[in-house]
Amino acid sequence: MSKLNEPYGGELKQLIKPNEKLELIESSKILRDWDLTPRQILDIELLLNGAFSPLSGFMTESEYDSVVEKLCLPCGTIWPIPIALDVDENFVSSVEEGDSIALRDQEGVLLAILEISSKWQPNKHKEAEHVFGSNDTKHPAVNYLFNQAGDYYLGGKIKGVELPTHYDYKALRNTPKQLREKFNKLGWQKIVAFQTRNPMHRAHQELTFRAAKNEEANLLIHPVVGMTKPGDIDHYSRVRCYEHILDHYPEQTTDLSLLPLAMRMAGPREALLHAIIRKNYGCSHIIIGRDHAGPGKNSKGDDFYGPYDAQELFKEHEEALGIKMVPFQMVSYVQEKAEYLPNNEIDEGMTVLNISGTELRRRLREGLEIPGWYSYPEVIKELRKTKPARSKQGFTVFFTGLSGSGKSTIANALLVKLLEMGDRPVTLLDGDIVRKNLSSELGFSKEHRNLNIERIGFVASEITKNGGIAICAPIAPYTQTRATVRELIKEHGGFIEIFVSTPLEECERRDRKGLYAKARAGIIKEFTGISDPYETPKSPELVIETMDTTPDNAAHKVILKLEQLGYIK
Ligand code: PPS
């Protein structure tokens, strides 16, 4: 069992050796390079700085198997989640066990050298079932495993050169050693860690403060600023919120530090990982709440884990982990008392007020009032900046339909109407125009069409992110690509898909550009609707039947839809 306040496994494994740095850089020049993915950069930071102690590199096959199957390293030390280096087939076939490779960040900076002692093809289904308890890709980590991670893993010791660079919030970033030194200097011995990936409101402030008070401990707010759940509020806004909330704790009681962790949203197993990391950072306690690191609902609409599974698994291993769990005590606002109280101290008949996450998002979206008992005005102000009301957000109107269906004509009419309103800058990315500029080298194969749509999606997402309006009017024949673009843009603002529904016969009858005639004659190959597929949208925000409407009318329908959705007032 690890002792309280000791690093996990007894020793902080800091893998950077400053006096070897020049030698390692020199030797890396002849090595094969692996450009780390964003998630791997986060993993390597915690390996290098000792937050993942006692790991001293990426896991080997036997370590991986043991962690997946038995929740511990081969030596018996509890370890809940595999930390291996995933690579693609091309790369794995170019290296052998015994080789060293240079691990570089996305700018090519050398972060570490990996001495490969193990390479293998993991059984991803088994990993998903054991570690995440499911094969359902609604689980963000299962989705990552199946659709983003490489199919092969490499393991071995790493020699660290430098930590990944961060330009943001440098003063709030600490290595475990630095944080331990700080606690020491302040004379803090008992420290309760609070893990979060969300903005904090008054209830969080109340419960964390109570947790620390009950344990007679100090408090570390330790939010994750690496990868969290897709759709979460960006860390820049969250950190500004945490800084505001810090002012509401009594002086000298609480500290804030940022954790560059790639969360897996693995519920119970992740709770153990969070505990190990916090122990390495010098904490003696960690708050484990209801549905800790929960990934949301599965494809059947059920929760992946039970609400208290994480607490139960933690209890089983608490002693071996050597860090204490403070079970989250739910607090609620009691109107008559005008204060937050733990649920077990609230008398029957009292009025308990609550605003759910969904309700908060609705109020932010619609610019409605959020009461002072729920949060602090400074925090709400930050959130309103990141989640402005829809009428202040950027959005993309994405027309899709056959060639000659009328997309461009309606898009042009819409452009004029929106310019007339004049409250946001508007850009039209018409199919033909994009093909002349952005995608001039592309043809009409499935691969090229998808690339073309992804490029349009990228530009539209940038426009949307910056508060503008993008009108896109490509054919976009494939459902999957349209869905990818929707996902990309939804993160930044509105996405309104409009199916311009014109029967093929009518498009062919109009044949303004003479393309259908050429396609029928076989002069143009892979022509949508004739010799290439068009997958009809299943649930667009709007369908425009062009047979019984004029372009002006169609554009007006779009305006009404935008009003109904709240994007224009
Ligand atoms: S895609 O599938 O979304 O990438 O197509 P898109 O970029 O919108 O196509 C733009 C215009 O290209 C002309 N064109 C063809 N369309 C479909 N299939 C083939 N093979 C083809 N070759 C040329 C066509 O005029 C498209 O313009 P619109 O405005 O849709 O008529």
Coordinates of N, CA and C in Angstrom, one line a residue, residues 427-500:
T427 N -20.9 35.0 -46.0 CA -20.1 34.5 -47.1 C -20.8 33.4 -47.8
L428 N -20.8 33.4 -49.2 CA -21.4 32.4 -49.9 C -20.4 31.4 -50.5
L429 N -20.5 30.2 -50.1 CA -19.5 29.2 -50.7 C -20.3 28.3 -51.6
D430 N -20.5 28.8 -52.8 CA -21.3 28.0 -53.8 C -20.5 26.9 -54.4
G431 N -21.1 25.8 -54.8 CA -20.4 24.6 -55.3 C -19.5 25.0 -56.5
D432 N -20.0 25.7 -57.5 CA -19.2 26.0 -58.6 C -18.0 26.9 -58.3
I433 N -18.3 27.9 -57.4 CA -17.2 28.9 -57.0 C -16.1 28.1 -56.3
V434 N -16.5 27.3 -55.4 CA -15.5 26.5 -54.6 C -14.7 25.7 -55.5
R435 N -15.3 25.0 -56.4 CA -14.6 24.2 -57.4 C -13.6 25.0 -58.2
K436 N -13.9 26.2 -58.4 CA -12.9 27.1 -59.2 C -11.8 27.5 -58.4
N437 N -12.0 27.7 -57.1 CA -10.9 28.2 -56.2 C -10.3 27.2 -55.3
L438 N -11.1 26.9 -54.2 CA -10.6 26.1 -53.1 C -10.3 24.7 -53.6
S439 N -11.0 24.1 -54.5 CA -10.9 22.7 -54.9 C -10.6 22.5 -56.4
S440 N -9.8 23.4 -56.9 CA -9.7 23.4 -58.4 C -9.0 22.2 -58.9
E441 N -8.3 21.5 -58.1 CA -7.6 20.3 -58.6 C -8.4 19.0 -58.4
L442 N -9.6 19.1 -57.8 CA -10.4 17.9 -57.5 C -11.3 17.5 -58.6
G443 N -11.6 16.2 -58.7 CA -12.5 15.6 -59.6 C -13.8 15.2 -58.9
F444 N -14.5 14.2 -59.3 CA -15.8 13.9 -58.8 C -15.9 12.4 -58.2
S445 N -14.7 11.9 -57.9 CA -14.7 10.5 -57.3 C -15.3 10.7 -55.9
K446 N -15.7 9.6 -55.2 CA -16.2 9.8 -53.9 C -15.2 10.4 -53.0
E447 N -14.0 10.0 -53.1 CA -12.9 10.6 -52.2 C -12.8 12.1 -52.5
H448 N -12.8 12.5 -53.8 CA -12.6 13.9 -54.0 C -13.8 14.7 -53.6
R449 N -15.0 14.2 -53.8 CA -16.2 14.9 -53.4 C -16.1 15.1 -51.9
N450 N -15.7 14.1 -51.1 CA -15.7 14.2 -49.7 C -14.7 15.2 -49.2
L451 N -13.5 15.2 -49.9 CA -12.5 16.2 -49.6 C -13.0 17.6 -49.9
N452 N -13.7 17.8 -51.0 CA -14.3 19.1 -51.3 C -15.2 19.5 -50.2
I453 N -16.1 18.6 -49.8 CA -17.1 19.0 -48.8 C -16.4 19.3 -47.4
E454 N -15.4 18.5 -47.1 CA -14.6 18.8 -45.9 C -14.0 20.1 -45.9
R455 N -13.5 20.5 -47.1 CA -12.8 21.8 -47.2 C -13.9 22.9 -47.0
I456 N -15.0 22.7 -47.6 CA -16.1 23.7 -47.5 C -16.5 23.8 -46.0
G457 N -16.6 22.6 -45.4 CA -17.0 22.5 -43.9 C -15.9 23.3 -43.1
F458 N -14.7 23.1 -43.4 CA -13.6 23.8 -42.6 C -13.8 25.3 -42.7
V459 N -13.9 25.8 -43.9 CA -14.0 27.2 -44.1 C -15.3 27.7 -43.4
A460 N -16.4 27.0 -43.5 CA -17.7 27.4 -42.9 C -17.5 27.4 -41.4
S461 N -16.8 26.4 -40.9 CA -16.7 26.4 -39.4 C -15.9 27.5 -38.9
E462 N -14.9 28.0 -39.7 CA -14.1 29.1 -39.2 C -15.0 30.4 -39.2
I463 N -15.8 30.5 -40.3 CA -16.7 31.7 -40.4 C -17.7 31.6 -39.2
T464 N -18.2 30.5 -39.0 CA -19.2 30.3 -37.9 C -18.6 30.6 -36.5
K465 N -17.4 30.1 -36.3 CA -16.7 30.3 -35.1 C -16.5 31.8 -34.8
N466 N -16.2 32.5 -35.9 CA -16.0 34.0 -35.7 C -17.2 34.8 -35.8
G467 N -18.4 34.2 -35.7 CA -19.6 34.9 -35.5 C -20.3 35.3 -36.9
G468 N -19.8 34.8 -38.0 CA -20.4 35.1 -39.3 C -21.4 34.1 -39.7
I469 N -21.9 34.4 -41.0 CA -22.8 33.4 -41.6 C -22.2 32.9 -42.8
A470 N -22.2 31.5 -42.9 CA -21.6 30.9 -44.1 C -22.8 30.2 -44.8
I471 N -23.0 30.5 -46.1 CA -24.0 29.8 -46.9 C -23.3 28.9 -47.8
C472 N -23.5 27.6 -47.7 CA -22.8 26.6 -48.6 C -23.8 26.0 -49.5
A473 N -23.4 25.8 -50.8 CA -24.4 25.2 -51.7 C -23.7 24.2 -52.6
P474 N -23.1 23.2 -52.1 CA -22.6 22.1 -52.9 C -23.6 21.0 -53.1
I475 N -23.3 20.0 -53.9 CA -24.2 18.9 -54.1 C -24.2 18.1 -52.8
A476 N -23.0 17.8 -52.2 CA -22.8 17.1 -51.0 C -23.6 15.8 -51.0
P477 N -23.3 14.8 -51.8 CA -24.2 13.7 -52.0 C -24.2 12.6 -50.9
Y478 N -23.1 12.7 -50.0 CA -23.0 11.6 -49.0 C -23.4 12.0 -47.6
T479 N -24.3 11.1 -47.0 CA -24.8 11.4 -45.7 C -23.6 11.6 -44.7
Q480 N -22.7 10.6 -44.7 CA -21.6 10.6 -43.7 C -20.8 11.9 -43.7
T481 N -20.5 12.4 -44.9 CA -19.7 13.6 -45.0 C -20.5 14.8 -44.5
R482 N -21.8 14.8 -44.8 CA -22.6 15.9 -44.3 C -22.7 15.9 -42.8
A483 N -22.7 14.7 -42.2 CA -22.8 14.5 -40.8 C -21.4 15.0 -40.2
T484 N -20.3 14.7 -40.8 CA -19.0 15.1 -40.3 C -18.9 16.7 -40.3
V485 N -19.4 17.3 -41.3 CA -19.4 18.8 -41.4 C -20.3 19.3 -40.3
R486 N -21.5 18.7 -40.1 CA -22.4 19.2 -39.0 C -21.7 19.1 -37.7
E487 N -21.0 18.0 -37.4 CA -20.3 17.9 -36.1 C -19.3 19.0 -35.9
L488 N -18.5 19.2 -37.0 CA -17.4 20.2 -37.0 C -18.0 21.6 -36.7
I489 N -19.1 21.9 -37.3 CA -19.6 23.3 -37.2 C -20.5 23.5 -35.9
K490 N -21.2 22.4 -35.5 CA -22.0 22.5 -34.3 C -21.3 23.0 -33.1
E491 N -20.0 22.6 -33.1 CA -19.2 23.0 -31.9 C -19.1 24.6 -31.8
H492 N -19.2 25.2 -32.9 CA -19.0 26.7 -32.9 C -20.2 27.5 -33.1
G493 N -21.3 26.9 -33.5 CA -22.5 27.7 -33.8 C -23.6 26.9 -34.4
G494 N -24.5 27.5 -35.2 CA -25.6 26.8 -35.8 C -25.2 26.1 -37.1
F495 N -25.9 25.0 -37.3 CA -25.8 24.3 -38.6 C -27.2 24.0 -39.1
I496 N -27.6 24.6 -40.2 CA -28.9 24.4 -40.7 C -28.8 23.7 -42.0
E497 N -29.2 22.4 -42.1 CA -29.1 21.7 -43.3 C -30.4 21.8 -44.1
I498 N -30.3 22.2 -45.4 CA -31.5 22.4 -46.2 C -31.4 21.5 -47.4
F499 N -32.4 20.6 -47.6 CA -32.4 19.8 -48.7 C -33.3 20.5 -49.8
V500 N -32.6 20.8 -50.9 CA -33.3 21.4 -52.0 C -33.8 20.2 -52.9

